JSON list of C-alpha atoms in Angstrom, two decimals:
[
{"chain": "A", "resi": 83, "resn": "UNK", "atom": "CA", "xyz": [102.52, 87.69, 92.51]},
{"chain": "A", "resi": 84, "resn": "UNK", "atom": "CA", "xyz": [102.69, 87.78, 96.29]},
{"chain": "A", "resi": 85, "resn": "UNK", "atom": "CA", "xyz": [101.67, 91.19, 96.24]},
{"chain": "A", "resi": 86, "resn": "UNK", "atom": "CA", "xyz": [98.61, 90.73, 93.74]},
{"chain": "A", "resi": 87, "resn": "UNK", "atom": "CA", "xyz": [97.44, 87.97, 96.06]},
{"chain": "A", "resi": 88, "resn": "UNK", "atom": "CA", "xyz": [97.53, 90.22, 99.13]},
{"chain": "A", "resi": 89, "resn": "UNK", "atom": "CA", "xyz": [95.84, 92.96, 97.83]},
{"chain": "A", "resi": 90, "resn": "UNK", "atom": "CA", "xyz": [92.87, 90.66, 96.19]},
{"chain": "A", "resi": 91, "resn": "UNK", "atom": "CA", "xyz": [92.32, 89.39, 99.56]},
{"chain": "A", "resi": 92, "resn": "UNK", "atom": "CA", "xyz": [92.37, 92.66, 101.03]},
{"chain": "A", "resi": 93, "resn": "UNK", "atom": "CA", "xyz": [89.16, 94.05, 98.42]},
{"chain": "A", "resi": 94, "resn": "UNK", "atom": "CA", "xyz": [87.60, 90.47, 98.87]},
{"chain": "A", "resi": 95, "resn": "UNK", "atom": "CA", "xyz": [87.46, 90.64, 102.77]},
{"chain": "A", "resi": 96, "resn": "UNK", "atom": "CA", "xyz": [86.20, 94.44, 102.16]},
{"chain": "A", "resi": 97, "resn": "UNK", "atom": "CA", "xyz": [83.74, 93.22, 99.38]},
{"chain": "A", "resi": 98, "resn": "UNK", "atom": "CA", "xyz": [82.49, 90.51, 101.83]},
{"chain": "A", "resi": 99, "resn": "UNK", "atom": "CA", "xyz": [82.07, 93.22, 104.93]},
{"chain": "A", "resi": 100, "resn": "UNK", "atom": "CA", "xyz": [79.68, 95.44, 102.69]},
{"chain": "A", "resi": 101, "resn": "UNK", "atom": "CA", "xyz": [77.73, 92.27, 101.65]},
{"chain": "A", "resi": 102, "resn": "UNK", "atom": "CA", "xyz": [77.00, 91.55, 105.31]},
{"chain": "A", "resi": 103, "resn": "UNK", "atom": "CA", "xyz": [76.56, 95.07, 106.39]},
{"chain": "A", "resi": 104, "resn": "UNK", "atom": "CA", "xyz": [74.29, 95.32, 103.32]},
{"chain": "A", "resi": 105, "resn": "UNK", "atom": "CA", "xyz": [72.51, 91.57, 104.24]},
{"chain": "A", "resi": 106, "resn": "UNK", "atom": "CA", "xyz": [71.89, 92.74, 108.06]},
{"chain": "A", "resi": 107, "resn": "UNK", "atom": "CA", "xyz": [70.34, 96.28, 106.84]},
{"chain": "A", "resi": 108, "resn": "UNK", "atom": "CA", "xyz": [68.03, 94.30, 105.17]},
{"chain": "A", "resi": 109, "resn": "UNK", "atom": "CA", "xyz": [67.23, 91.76, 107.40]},
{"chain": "A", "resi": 110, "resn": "UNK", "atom": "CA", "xyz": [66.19, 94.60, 109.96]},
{"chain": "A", "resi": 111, "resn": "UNK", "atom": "CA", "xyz": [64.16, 96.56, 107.47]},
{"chain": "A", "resi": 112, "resn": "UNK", "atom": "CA", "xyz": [60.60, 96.78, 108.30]},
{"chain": "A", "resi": 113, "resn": "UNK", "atom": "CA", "xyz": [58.72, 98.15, 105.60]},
{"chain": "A", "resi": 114, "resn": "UNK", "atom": "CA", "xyz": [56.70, 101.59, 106.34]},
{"chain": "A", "resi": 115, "resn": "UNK", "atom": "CA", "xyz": [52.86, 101.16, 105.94]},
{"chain": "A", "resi": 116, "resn": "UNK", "atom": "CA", "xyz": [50.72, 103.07, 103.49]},
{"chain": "A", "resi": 117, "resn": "UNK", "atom": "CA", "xyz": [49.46, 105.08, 105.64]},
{"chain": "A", "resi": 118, "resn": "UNK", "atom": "CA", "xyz": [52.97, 106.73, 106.47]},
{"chain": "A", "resi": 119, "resn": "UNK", "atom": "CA", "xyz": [53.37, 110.27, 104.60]},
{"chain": "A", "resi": 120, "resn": "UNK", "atom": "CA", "xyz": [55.07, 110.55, 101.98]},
{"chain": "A", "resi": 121, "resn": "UNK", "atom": "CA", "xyz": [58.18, 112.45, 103.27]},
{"chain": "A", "resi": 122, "resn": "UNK", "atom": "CA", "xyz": [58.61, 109.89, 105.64]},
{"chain": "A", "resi": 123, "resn": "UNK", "atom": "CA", "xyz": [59.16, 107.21, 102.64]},
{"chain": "A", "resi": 124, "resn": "UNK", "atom": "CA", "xyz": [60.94, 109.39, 100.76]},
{"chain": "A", "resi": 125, "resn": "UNK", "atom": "CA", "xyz": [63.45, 109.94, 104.28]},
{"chain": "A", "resi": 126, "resn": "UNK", "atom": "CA", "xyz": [63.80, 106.49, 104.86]},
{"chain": "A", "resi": 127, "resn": "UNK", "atom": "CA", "xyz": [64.81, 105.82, 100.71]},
{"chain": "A", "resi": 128, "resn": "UNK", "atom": "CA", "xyz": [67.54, 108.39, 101.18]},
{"chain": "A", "resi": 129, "resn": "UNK", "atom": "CA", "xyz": [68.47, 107.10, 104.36]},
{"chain": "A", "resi": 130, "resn": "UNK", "atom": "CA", "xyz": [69.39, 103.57, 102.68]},
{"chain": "A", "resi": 131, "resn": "UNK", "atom": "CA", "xyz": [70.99, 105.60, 99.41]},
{"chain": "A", "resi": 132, "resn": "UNK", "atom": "CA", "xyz": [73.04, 107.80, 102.16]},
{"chain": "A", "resi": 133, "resn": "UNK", "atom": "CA", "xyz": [74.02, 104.00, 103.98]},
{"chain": "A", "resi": 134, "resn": "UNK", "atom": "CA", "xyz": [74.84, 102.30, 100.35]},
{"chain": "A", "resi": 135, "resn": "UNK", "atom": "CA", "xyz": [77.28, 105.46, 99.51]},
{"chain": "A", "resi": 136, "resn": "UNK", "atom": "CA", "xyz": [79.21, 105.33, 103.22]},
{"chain": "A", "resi": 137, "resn": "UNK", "atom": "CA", "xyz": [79.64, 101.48, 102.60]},
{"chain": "A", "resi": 138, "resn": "UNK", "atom": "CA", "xyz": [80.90, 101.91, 99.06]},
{"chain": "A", "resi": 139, "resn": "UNK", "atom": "CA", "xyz": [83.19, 105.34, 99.92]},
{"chain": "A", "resi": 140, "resn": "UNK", "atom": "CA", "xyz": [84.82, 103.09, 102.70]},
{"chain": "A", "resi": 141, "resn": "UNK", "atom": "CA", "xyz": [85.33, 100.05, 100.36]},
{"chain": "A", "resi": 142, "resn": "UNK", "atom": "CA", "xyz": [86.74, 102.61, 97.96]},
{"chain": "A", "resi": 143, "resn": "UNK", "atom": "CA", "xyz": [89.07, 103.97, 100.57]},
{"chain": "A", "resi": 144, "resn": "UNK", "atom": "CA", "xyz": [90.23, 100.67, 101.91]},
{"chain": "A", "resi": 145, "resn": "UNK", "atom": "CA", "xyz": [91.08, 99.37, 98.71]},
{"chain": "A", "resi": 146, "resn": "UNK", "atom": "CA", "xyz": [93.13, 102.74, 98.27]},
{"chain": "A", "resi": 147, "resn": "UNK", "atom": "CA", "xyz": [95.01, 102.78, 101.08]},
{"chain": "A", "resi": 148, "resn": "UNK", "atom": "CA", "xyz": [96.05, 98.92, 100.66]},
{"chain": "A", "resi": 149, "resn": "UNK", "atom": "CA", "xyz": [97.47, 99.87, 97.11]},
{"chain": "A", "resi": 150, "resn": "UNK", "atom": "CA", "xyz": [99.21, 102.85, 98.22]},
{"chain": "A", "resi": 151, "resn": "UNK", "atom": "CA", "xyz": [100.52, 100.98, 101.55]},
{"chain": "A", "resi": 152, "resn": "UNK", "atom": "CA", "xyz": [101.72, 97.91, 99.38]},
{"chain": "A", "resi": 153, "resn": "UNK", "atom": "CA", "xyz": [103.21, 99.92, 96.55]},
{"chain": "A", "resi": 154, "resn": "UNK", "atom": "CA", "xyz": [105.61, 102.26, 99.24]},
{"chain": "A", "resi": 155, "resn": "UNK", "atom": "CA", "xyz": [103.58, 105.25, 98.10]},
{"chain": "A", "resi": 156, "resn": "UNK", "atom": "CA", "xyz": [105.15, 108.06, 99.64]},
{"chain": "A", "resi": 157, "resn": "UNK", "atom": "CA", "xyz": [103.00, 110.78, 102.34]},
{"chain": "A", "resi": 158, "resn": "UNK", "atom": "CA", "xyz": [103.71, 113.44, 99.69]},
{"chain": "A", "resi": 159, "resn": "UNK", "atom": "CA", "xyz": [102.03, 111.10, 96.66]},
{"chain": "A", "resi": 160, "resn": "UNK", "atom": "CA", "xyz": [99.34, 110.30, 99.24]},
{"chain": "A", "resi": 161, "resn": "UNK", "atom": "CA", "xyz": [98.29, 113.64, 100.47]},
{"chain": "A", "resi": 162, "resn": "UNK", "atom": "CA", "xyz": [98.16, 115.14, 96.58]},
{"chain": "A", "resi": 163, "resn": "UNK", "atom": "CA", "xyz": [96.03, 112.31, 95.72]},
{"chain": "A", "resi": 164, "resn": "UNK", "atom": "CA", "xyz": [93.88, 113.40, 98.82]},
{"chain": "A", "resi": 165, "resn": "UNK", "atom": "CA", "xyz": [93.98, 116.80, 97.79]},
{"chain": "A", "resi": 166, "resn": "UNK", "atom": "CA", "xyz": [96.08, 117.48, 101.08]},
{"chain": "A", "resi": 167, "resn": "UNK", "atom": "CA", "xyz": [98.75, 119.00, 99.90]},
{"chain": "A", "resi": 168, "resn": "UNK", "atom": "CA", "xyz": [99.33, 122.56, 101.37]},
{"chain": "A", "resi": 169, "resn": "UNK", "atom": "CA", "xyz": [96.37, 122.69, 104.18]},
{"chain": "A", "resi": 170, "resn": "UNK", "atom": "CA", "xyz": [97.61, 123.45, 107.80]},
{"chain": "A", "resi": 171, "resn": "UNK", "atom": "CA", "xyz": [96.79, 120.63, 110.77]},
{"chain": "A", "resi": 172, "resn": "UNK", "atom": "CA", "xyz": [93.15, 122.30, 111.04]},
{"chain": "A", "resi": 173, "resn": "UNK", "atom": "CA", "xyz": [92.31, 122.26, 107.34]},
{"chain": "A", "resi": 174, "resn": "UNK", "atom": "CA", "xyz": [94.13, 118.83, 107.16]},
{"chain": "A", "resi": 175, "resn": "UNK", "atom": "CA", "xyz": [91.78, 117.20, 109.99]},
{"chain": "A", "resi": 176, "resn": "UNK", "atom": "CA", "xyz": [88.98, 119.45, 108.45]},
{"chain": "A", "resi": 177, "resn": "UNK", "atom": "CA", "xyz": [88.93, 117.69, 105.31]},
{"chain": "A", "resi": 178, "resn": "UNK", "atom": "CA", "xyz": [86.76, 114.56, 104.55]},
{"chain": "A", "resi": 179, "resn": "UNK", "atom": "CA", "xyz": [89.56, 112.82, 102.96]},
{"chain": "A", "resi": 180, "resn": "UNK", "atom": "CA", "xyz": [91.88, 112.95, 106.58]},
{"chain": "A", "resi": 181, "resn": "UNK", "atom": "CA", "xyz": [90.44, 109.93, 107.62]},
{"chain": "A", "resi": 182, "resn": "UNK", "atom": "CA", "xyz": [91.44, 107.98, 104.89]},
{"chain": "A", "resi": 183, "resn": "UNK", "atom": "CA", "xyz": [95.20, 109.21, 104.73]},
{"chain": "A", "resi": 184, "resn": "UNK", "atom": "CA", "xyz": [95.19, 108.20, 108.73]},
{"chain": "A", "resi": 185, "resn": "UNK", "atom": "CA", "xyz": [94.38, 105.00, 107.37]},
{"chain": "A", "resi": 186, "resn": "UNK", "atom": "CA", "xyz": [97.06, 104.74, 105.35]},
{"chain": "A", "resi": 187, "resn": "UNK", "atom": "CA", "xyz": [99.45, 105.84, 108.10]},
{"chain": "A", "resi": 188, "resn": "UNK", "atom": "CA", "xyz": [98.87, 103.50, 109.73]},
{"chain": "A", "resi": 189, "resn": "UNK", "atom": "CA", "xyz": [98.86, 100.64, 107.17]},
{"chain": "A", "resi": 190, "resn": "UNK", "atom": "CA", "xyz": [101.92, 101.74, 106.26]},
{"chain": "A", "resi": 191, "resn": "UNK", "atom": "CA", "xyz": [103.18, 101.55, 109.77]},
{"chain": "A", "resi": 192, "resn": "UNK", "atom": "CA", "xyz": [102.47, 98.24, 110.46]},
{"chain": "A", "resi": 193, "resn": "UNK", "atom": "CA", "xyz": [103.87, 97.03, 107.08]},
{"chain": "A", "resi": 194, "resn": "UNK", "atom": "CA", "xyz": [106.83, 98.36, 108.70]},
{"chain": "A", "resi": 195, "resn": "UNK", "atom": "CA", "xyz": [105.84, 96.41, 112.14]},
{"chain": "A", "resi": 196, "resn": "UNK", "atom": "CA", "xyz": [105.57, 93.27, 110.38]},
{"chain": "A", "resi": 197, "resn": "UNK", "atom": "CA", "xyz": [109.25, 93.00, 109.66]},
{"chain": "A", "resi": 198, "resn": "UNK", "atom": "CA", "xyz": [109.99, 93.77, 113.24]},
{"chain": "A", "resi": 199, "resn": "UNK", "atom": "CA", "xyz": [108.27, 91.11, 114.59]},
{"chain": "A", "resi": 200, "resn": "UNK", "atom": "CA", "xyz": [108.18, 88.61, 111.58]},
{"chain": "A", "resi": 201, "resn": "UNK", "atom": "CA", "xyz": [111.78, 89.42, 109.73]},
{"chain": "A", "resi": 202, "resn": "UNK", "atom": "CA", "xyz": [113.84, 91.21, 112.55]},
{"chain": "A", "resi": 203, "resn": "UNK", "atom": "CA", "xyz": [112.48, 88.51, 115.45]},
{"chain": "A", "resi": 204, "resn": "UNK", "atom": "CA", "xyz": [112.36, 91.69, 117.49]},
{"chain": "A", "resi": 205, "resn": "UNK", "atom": "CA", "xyz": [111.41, 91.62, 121.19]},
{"chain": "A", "resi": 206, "resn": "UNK", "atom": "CA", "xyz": [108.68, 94.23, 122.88]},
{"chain": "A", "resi": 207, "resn": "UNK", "atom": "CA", "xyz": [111.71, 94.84, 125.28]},
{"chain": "A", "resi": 208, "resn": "UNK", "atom": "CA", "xyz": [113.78, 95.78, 122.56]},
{"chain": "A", "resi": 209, "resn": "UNK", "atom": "CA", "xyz": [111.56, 97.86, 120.40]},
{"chain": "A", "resi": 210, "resn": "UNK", "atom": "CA", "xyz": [110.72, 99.26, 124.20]},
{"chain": "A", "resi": 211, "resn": "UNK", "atom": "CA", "xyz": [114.39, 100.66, 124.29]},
{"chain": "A", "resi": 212, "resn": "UNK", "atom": "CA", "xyz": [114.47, 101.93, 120.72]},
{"chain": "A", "resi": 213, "resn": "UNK", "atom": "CA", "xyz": [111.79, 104.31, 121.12]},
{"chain": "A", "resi": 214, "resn": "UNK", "atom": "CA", "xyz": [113.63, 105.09, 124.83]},
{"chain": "A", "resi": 215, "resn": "UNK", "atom": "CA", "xyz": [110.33, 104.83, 126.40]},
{"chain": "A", "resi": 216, "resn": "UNK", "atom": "CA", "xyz": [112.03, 103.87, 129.24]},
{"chain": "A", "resi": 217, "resn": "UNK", "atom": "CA", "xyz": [113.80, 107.16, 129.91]},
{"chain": "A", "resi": 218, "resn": "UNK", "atom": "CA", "xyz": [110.17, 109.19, 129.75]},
{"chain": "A", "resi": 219, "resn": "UNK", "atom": "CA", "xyz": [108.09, 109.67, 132.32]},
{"chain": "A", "resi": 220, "resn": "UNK", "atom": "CA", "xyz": [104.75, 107.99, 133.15]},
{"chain": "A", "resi": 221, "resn": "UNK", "atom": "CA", "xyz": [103.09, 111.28, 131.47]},
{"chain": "A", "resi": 222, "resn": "UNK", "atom": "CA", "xyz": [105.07, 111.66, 128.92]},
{"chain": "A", "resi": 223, "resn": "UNK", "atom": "CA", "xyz": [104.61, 108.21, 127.57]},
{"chain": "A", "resi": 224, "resn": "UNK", "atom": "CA", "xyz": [101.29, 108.24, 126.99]},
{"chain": "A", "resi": 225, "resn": "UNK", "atom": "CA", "xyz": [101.30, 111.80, 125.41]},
{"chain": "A", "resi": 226, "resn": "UNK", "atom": "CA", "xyz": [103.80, 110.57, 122.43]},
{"chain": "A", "resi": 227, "resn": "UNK", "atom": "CA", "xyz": [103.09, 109.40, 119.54]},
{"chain": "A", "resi": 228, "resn": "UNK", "atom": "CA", "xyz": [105.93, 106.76, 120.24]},
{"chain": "A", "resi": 229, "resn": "UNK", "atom": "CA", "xyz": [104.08, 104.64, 122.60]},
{"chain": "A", "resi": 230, "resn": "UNK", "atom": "CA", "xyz": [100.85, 104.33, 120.36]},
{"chain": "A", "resi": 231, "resn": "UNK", "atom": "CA", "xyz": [103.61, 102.73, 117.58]},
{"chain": "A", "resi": 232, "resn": "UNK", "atom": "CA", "xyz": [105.15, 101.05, 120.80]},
{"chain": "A", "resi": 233, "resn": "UNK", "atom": "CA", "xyz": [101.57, 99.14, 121.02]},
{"chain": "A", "resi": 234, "resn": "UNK", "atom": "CA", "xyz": [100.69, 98.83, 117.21]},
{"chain": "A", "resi": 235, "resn": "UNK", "atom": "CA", "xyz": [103.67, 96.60, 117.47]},
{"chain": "A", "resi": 236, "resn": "UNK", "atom": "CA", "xyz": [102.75, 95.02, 120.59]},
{"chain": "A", "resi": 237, "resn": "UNK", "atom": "CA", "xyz": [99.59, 93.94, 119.24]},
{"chain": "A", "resi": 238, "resn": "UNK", "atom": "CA", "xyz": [101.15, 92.45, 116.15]},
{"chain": "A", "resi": 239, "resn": "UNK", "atom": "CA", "xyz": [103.54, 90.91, 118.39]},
{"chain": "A", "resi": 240, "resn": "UNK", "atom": "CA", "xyz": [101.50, 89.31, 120.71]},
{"chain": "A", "resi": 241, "resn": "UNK", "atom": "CA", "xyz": [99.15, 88.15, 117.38]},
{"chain": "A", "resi": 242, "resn": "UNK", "atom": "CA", "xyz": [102.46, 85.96, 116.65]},
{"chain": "A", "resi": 243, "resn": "UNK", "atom": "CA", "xyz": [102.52, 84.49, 119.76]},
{"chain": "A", "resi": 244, "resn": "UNK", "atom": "CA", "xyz": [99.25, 83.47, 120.31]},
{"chain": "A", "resi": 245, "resn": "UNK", "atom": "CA", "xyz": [98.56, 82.49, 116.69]},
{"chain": "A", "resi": 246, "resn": "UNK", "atom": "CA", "xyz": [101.78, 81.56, 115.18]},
{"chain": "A", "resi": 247, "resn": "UNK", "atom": "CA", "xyz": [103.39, 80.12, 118.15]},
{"chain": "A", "resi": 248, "resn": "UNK", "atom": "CA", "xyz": [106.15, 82.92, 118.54]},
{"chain": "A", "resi": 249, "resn": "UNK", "atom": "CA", "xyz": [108.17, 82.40, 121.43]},
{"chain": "A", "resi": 250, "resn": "UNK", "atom": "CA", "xyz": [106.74, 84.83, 124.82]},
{"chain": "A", "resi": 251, "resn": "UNK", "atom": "CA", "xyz": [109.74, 87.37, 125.84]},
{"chain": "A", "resi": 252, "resn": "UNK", "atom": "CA", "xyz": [108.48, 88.26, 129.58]},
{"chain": "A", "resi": 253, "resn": "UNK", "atom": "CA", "xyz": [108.73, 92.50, 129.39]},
{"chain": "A", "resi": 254, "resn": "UNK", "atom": "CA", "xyz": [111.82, 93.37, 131.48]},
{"chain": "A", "resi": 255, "resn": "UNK", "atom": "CA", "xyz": [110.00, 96.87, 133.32]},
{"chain": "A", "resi": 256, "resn": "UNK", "atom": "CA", "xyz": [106.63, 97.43, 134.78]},
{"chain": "A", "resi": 257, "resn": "UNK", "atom": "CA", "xyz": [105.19, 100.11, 132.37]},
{"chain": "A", "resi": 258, "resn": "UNK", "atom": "CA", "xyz": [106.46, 97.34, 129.39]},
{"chain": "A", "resi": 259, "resn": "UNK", "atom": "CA", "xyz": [104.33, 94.88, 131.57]},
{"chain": "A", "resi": 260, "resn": "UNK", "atom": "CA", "xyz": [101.01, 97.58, 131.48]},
{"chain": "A", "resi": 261, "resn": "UNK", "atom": "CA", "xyz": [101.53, 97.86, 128.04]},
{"chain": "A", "resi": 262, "resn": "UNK", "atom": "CA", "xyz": [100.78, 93.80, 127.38]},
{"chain": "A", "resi": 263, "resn": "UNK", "atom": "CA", "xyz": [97.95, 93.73, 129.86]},
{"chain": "A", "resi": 264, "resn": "UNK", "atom": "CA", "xyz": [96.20, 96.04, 127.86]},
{"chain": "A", "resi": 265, "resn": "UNK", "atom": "CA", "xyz": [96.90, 94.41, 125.06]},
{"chain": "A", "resi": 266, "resn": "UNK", "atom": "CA", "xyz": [95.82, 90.92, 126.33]},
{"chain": "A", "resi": 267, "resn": "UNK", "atom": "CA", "xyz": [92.24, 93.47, 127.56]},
{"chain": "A", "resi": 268, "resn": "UNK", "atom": "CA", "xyz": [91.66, 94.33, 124.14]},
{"chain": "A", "resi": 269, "resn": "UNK", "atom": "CA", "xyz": [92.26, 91.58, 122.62]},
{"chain": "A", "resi": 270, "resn": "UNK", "atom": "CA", "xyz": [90.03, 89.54, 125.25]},
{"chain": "A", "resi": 271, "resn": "UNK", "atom": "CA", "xyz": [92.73, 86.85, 125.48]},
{"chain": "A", "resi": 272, "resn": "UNK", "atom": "CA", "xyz": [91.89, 83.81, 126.92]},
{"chain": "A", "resi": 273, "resn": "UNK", "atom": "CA", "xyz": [93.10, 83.36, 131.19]},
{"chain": "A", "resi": 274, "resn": "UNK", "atom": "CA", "xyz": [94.72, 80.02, 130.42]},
{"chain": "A", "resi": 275, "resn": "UNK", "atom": "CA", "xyz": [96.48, 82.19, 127.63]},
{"chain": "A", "resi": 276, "resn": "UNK", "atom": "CA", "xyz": [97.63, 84.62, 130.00]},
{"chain": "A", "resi": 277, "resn": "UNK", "atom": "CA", "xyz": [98.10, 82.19, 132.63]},
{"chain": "A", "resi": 278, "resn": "UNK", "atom": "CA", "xyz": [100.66, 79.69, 130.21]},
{"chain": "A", "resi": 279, "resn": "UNK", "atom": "CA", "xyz": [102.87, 83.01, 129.76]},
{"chain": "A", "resi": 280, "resn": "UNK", "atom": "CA", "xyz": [103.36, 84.02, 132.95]},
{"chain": "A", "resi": 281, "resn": "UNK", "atom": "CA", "xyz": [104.23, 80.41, 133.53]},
{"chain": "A", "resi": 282, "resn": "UNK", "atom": "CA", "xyz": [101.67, 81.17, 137.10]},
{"chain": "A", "resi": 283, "resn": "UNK", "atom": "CA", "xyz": [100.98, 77.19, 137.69]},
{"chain": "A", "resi": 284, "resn": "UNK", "atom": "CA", "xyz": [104.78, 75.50, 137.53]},
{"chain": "A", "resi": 285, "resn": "UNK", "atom": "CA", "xyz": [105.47, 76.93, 140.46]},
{"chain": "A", "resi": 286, "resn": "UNK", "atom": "CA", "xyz": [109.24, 77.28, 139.48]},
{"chain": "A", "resi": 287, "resn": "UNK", "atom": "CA", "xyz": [109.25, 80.76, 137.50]},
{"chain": "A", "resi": 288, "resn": "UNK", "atom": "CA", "xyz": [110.96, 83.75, 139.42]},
{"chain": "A", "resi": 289, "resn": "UNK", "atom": "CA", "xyz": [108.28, 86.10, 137.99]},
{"chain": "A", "resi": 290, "resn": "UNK", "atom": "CA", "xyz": [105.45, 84.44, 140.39]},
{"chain": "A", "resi": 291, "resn": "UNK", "atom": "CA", "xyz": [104.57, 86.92, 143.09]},
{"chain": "A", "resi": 292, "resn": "UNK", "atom": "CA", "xyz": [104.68, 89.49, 140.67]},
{"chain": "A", "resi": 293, "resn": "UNK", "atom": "CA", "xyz": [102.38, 87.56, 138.14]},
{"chain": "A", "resi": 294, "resn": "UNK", "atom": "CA", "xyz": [99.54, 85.88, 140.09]},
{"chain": "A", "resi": 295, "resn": "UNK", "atom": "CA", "xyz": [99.43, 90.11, 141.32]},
{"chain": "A", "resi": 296, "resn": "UNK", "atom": "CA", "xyz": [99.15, 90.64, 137.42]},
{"chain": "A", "resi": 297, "resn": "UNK", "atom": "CA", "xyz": [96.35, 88.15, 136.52]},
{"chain": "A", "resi": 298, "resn": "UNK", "atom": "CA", "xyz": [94.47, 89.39, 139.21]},
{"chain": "A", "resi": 299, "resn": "UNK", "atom": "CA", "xyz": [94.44, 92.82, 137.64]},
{"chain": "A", "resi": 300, "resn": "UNK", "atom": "CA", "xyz": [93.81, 91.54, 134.07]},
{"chain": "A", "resi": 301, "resn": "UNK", "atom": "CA", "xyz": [90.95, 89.32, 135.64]},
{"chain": "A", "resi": 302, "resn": "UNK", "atom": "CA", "xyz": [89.42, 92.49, 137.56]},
{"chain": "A", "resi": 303, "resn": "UNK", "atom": "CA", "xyz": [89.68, 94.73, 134.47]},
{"chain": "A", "resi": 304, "resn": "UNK", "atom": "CA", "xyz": [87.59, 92.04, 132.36]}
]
């Protein structure tokens, strides 16, 4: 039942983004005057059929890859369905249906995330050591694969804090630190947020040098 209700949110919040995508094409249609030619009307009527099939092949694919996420539909099931099966990297990437099993990827990734942070109570320190980002260098981290993950969880993790009132683990290492500031950038997190976690105004926190340095960064990179 849990599941059903999940996934009929999931189409309704896609059925309700088309609507408005659909409502603000509208609202900024101007309508061509007689005098246009008659290609140009025909162009601009295939232009809004081209728009209505993108929004409806997306809706399609997001309700896909929520089903296939939620069910623990394996890569294999996923890339037959996508007609995937077989093609090499190029002819993968090639193919209009890549997008869509990314998509899935990564749905299915942070299905996985969501444990960590809301079943295992892990830490962005701990998950930090796990993937032995810590051992890599500075260019090696951001070439793998495992520090994009690293941050998919960050961002769910940080999501619990500020909106579920998850307790703040300060990041034991500098690079773990760079990883939440640009978190807290993309997310456009409030200063007083930022401020409150690196406990900057009690004056009693052993982190201060280091973190009025760090909310000076975050502010300059606003």
């Amino acid at each position: 039942m849990q599941f059903s209700r999940c996934l009929l949110a999931e189409v309704f919040l896609l059925l309700f983004s088309s609507i408005i995508c659909a409502s603000k094409a509208d609202s900024n249609h101007i309508s061509a005057p007689d005098t246009y030619v008659h290609g140009r009307l025909l162009r601009g009527a295939d232009s809004s059929t081209e728009e209505d099939r993108g929004l409806w092949t997306e809706l399609k694919s997001g309700v896909k890859t929520a089903w296939w996420s939620r069910r623990e539909k394996s890569a294999a099931y996923v890339k037959a369905k996508l007609k995937l099966t077989g093609l090499d990297d190029a002819a993968m990437k090639a193919s209009k249906n890549y997008h869509t099993y990314q998509v899935y990827l990564y749905k299915v990734e942070g299905l996985k995330l969501d444990k960590w942070v809301y079943g295992n109570m892990d830490t962005s320190s701990k998950v930090w050591k796990r993937f032995g980002l810590g051992q890599m260098t500075s260019a090696q981290r951001k070439s793998s694969p495992k520090l994009q993950t690293y941050e998919h969880f960050l961002k769910k993790y940080d999501d619990a804090v500020y909106k579920h009132g998850f307790a703040f683990q300060f990041p034991e290492s500098k690079p773990e630190m760079e990883a939440t500031l640009r978190i807290w950038e993309a997310t456009n997190r409030p200063e007083s947020y930022v401020k409150k976690l690196l406990k900057i105004d009690d004056g009693e926190d052993e982190f201060d040098v280091i973190t009025h340095s760090v909310v000076t960064y975050y502010k300059s990179e606003k």
